[in-house]
Short mmCIF file of C-alpha atoms in Angstrom, two decimals:
data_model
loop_
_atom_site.label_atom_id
_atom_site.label_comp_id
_atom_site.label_asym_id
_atom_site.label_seq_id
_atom_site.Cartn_x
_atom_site.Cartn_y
_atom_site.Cartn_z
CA UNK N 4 41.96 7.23 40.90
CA UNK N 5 39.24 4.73 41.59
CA UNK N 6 39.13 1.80 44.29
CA UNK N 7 39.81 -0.74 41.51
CA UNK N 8 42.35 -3.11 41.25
CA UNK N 9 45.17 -1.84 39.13
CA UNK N 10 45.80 -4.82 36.86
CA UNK N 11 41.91 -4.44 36.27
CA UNK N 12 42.35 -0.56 35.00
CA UNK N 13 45.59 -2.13 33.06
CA UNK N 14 44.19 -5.25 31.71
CA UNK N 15 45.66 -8.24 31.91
CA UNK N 16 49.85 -8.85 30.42
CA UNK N 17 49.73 -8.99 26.73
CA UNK N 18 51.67 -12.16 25.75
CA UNK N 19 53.90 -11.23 22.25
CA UNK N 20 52.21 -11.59 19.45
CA UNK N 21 48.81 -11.04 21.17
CA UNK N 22 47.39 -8.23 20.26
CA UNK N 23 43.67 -8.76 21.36
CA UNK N 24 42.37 -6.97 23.71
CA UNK N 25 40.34 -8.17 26.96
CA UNK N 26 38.02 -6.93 29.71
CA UNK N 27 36.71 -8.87 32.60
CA UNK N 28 38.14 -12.21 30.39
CA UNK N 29 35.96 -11.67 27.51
CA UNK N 30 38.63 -12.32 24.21
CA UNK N 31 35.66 -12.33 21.40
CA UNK N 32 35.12 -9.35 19.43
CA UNK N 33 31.69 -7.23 18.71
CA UNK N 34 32.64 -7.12 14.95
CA UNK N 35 30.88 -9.39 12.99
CA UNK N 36 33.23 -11.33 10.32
CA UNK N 37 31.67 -12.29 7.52
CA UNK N 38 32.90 -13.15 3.83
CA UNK N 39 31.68 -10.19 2.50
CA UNK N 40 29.67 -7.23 3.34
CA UNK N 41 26.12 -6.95 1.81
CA UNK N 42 25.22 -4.71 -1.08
CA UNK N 43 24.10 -1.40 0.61
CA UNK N 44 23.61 0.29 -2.89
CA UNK N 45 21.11 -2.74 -3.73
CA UNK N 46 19.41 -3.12 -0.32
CA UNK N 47 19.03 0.48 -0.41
CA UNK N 48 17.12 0.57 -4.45
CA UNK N 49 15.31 -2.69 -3.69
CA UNK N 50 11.57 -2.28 -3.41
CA UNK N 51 11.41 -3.59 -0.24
CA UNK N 52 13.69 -1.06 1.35
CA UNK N 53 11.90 1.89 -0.29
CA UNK N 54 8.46 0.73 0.53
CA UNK N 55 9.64 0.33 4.41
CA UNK N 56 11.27 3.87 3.97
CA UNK N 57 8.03 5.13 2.75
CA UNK N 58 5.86 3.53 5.49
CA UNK N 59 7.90 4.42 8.18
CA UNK N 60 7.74 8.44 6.76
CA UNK N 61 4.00 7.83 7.02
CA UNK N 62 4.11 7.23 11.02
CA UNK N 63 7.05 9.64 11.83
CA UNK N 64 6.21 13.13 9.79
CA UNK N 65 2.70 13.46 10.77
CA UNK N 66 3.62 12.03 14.60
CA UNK N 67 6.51 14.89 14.89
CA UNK N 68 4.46 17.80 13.44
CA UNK N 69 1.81 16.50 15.94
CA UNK N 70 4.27 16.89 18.78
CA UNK N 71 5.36 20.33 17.77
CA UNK N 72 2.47 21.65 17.38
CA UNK N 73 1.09 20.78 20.10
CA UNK N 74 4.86 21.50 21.78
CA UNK N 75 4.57 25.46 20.73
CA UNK N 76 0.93 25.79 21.02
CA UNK N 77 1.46 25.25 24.52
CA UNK N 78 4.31 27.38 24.94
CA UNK N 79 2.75 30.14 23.19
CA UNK N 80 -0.65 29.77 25.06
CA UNK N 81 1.93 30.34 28.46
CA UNK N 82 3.47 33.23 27.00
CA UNK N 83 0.57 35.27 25.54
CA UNK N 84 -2.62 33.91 27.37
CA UNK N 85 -1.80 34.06 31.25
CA UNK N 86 -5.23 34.55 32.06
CA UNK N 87 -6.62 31.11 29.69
CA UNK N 88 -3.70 29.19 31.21
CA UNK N 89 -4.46 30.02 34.92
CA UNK N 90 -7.99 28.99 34.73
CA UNK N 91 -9.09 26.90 37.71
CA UNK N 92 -10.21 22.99 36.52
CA UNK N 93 -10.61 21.39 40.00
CA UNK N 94 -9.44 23.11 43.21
CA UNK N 95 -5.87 24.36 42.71
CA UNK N 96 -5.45 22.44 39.20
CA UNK N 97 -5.47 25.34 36.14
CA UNK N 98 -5.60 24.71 32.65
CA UNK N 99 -1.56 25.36 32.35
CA UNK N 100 -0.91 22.71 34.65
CA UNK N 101 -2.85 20.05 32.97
CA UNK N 102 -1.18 21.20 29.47
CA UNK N 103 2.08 20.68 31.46
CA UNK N 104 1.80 17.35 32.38
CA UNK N 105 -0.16 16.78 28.85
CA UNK N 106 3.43 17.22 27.53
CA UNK N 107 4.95 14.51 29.54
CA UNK N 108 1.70 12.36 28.99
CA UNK N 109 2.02 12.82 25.38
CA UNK N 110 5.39 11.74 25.18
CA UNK N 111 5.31 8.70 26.82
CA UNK N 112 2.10 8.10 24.46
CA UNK N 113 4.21 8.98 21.24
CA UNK N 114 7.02 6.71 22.57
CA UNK N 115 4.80 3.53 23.56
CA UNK N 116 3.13 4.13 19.50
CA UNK N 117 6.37 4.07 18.20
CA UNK N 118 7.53 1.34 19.94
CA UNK N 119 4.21 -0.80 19.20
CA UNK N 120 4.59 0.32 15.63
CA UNK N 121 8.01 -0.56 14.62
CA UNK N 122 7.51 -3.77 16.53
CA UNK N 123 4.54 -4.71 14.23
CA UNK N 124 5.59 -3.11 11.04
CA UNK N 125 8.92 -1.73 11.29
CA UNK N 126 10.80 -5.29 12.35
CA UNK N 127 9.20 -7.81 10.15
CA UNK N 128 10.41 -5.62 7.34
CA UNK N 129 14.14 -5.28 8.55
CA UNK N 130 14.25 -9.13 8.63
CA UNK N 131 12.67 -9.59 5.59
CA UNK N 132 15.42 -7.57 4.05
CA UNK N 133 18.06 -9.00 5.75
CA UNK N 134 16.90 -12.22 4.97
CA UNK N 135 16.63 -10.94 1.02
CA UNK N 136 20.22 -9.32 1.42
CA UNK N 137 21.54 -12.79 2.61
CA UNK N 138 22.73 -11.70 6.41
CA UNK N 139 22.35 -14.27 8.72
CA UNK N 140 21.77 -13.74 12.09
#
């Protein structure tokens, strides 16, 4: 059992008839009412959506073959050329090594493209459609 107060792990007395629930005094709720729910079949066959859909498959396929490819050329330079990998560079630093942290380095590089890239392209479009599907925000 944790240090924490009990009526904390309990919540606070329901009164009859109330059957919200509360934690840490917050009583409003993460669902969103609205008077209707928007038209997923239309969103999802309006131009807009497909033309986002299609520009977004232009960044992501050739950015994920990218990373596998260069993913399992790497492994598969470890596994069948030892003596490539364990070339010297610069004192103790090999050519393995440096493809090593290339993973990591190329990751982060992927992530930070993505990021700038649905920022620019990938969010203007959401709201647009949004906006077009009548959700206010």
């Amino acid at each position: 059992m944790s240090n924490a107060p009990q009526s904390a792990l309990r919540g606070s007395p329901r009164e009859p008839g109330n059957q919200r629930a509360e934690f840490g005094g917050i009583e409003k709720s993460a669902v969103r009412t609205t008077a209707e729910r928007p038209d997923f079949t239309t969103i999802q066959h309006s131009p807009e959506f497909r033309a986002l859909r299609s520009r977004l498959k232009w960044f992501v396929f050739p950015a994920t073959a990218f990373f596998l490819i260069w993913y399992v050329a790497y492994v598969i330079a470890a596994a069948y050329f030892p003596e490539f990998m364990a070339k010297q560079v610069w004192g103790e630093v090999n050519i393995g090594l440096l493809m090593g942290v290339g993973q990591f380095v190329s990751t982060l590089a992927l992530t930070a493209f993505y990021v700038r890239f649905a920022r620019r392209t990938v969010d203007p479009r959401v709201d647009r459609i949004r906006e077009l599907a009548g959700e206010d925000d």
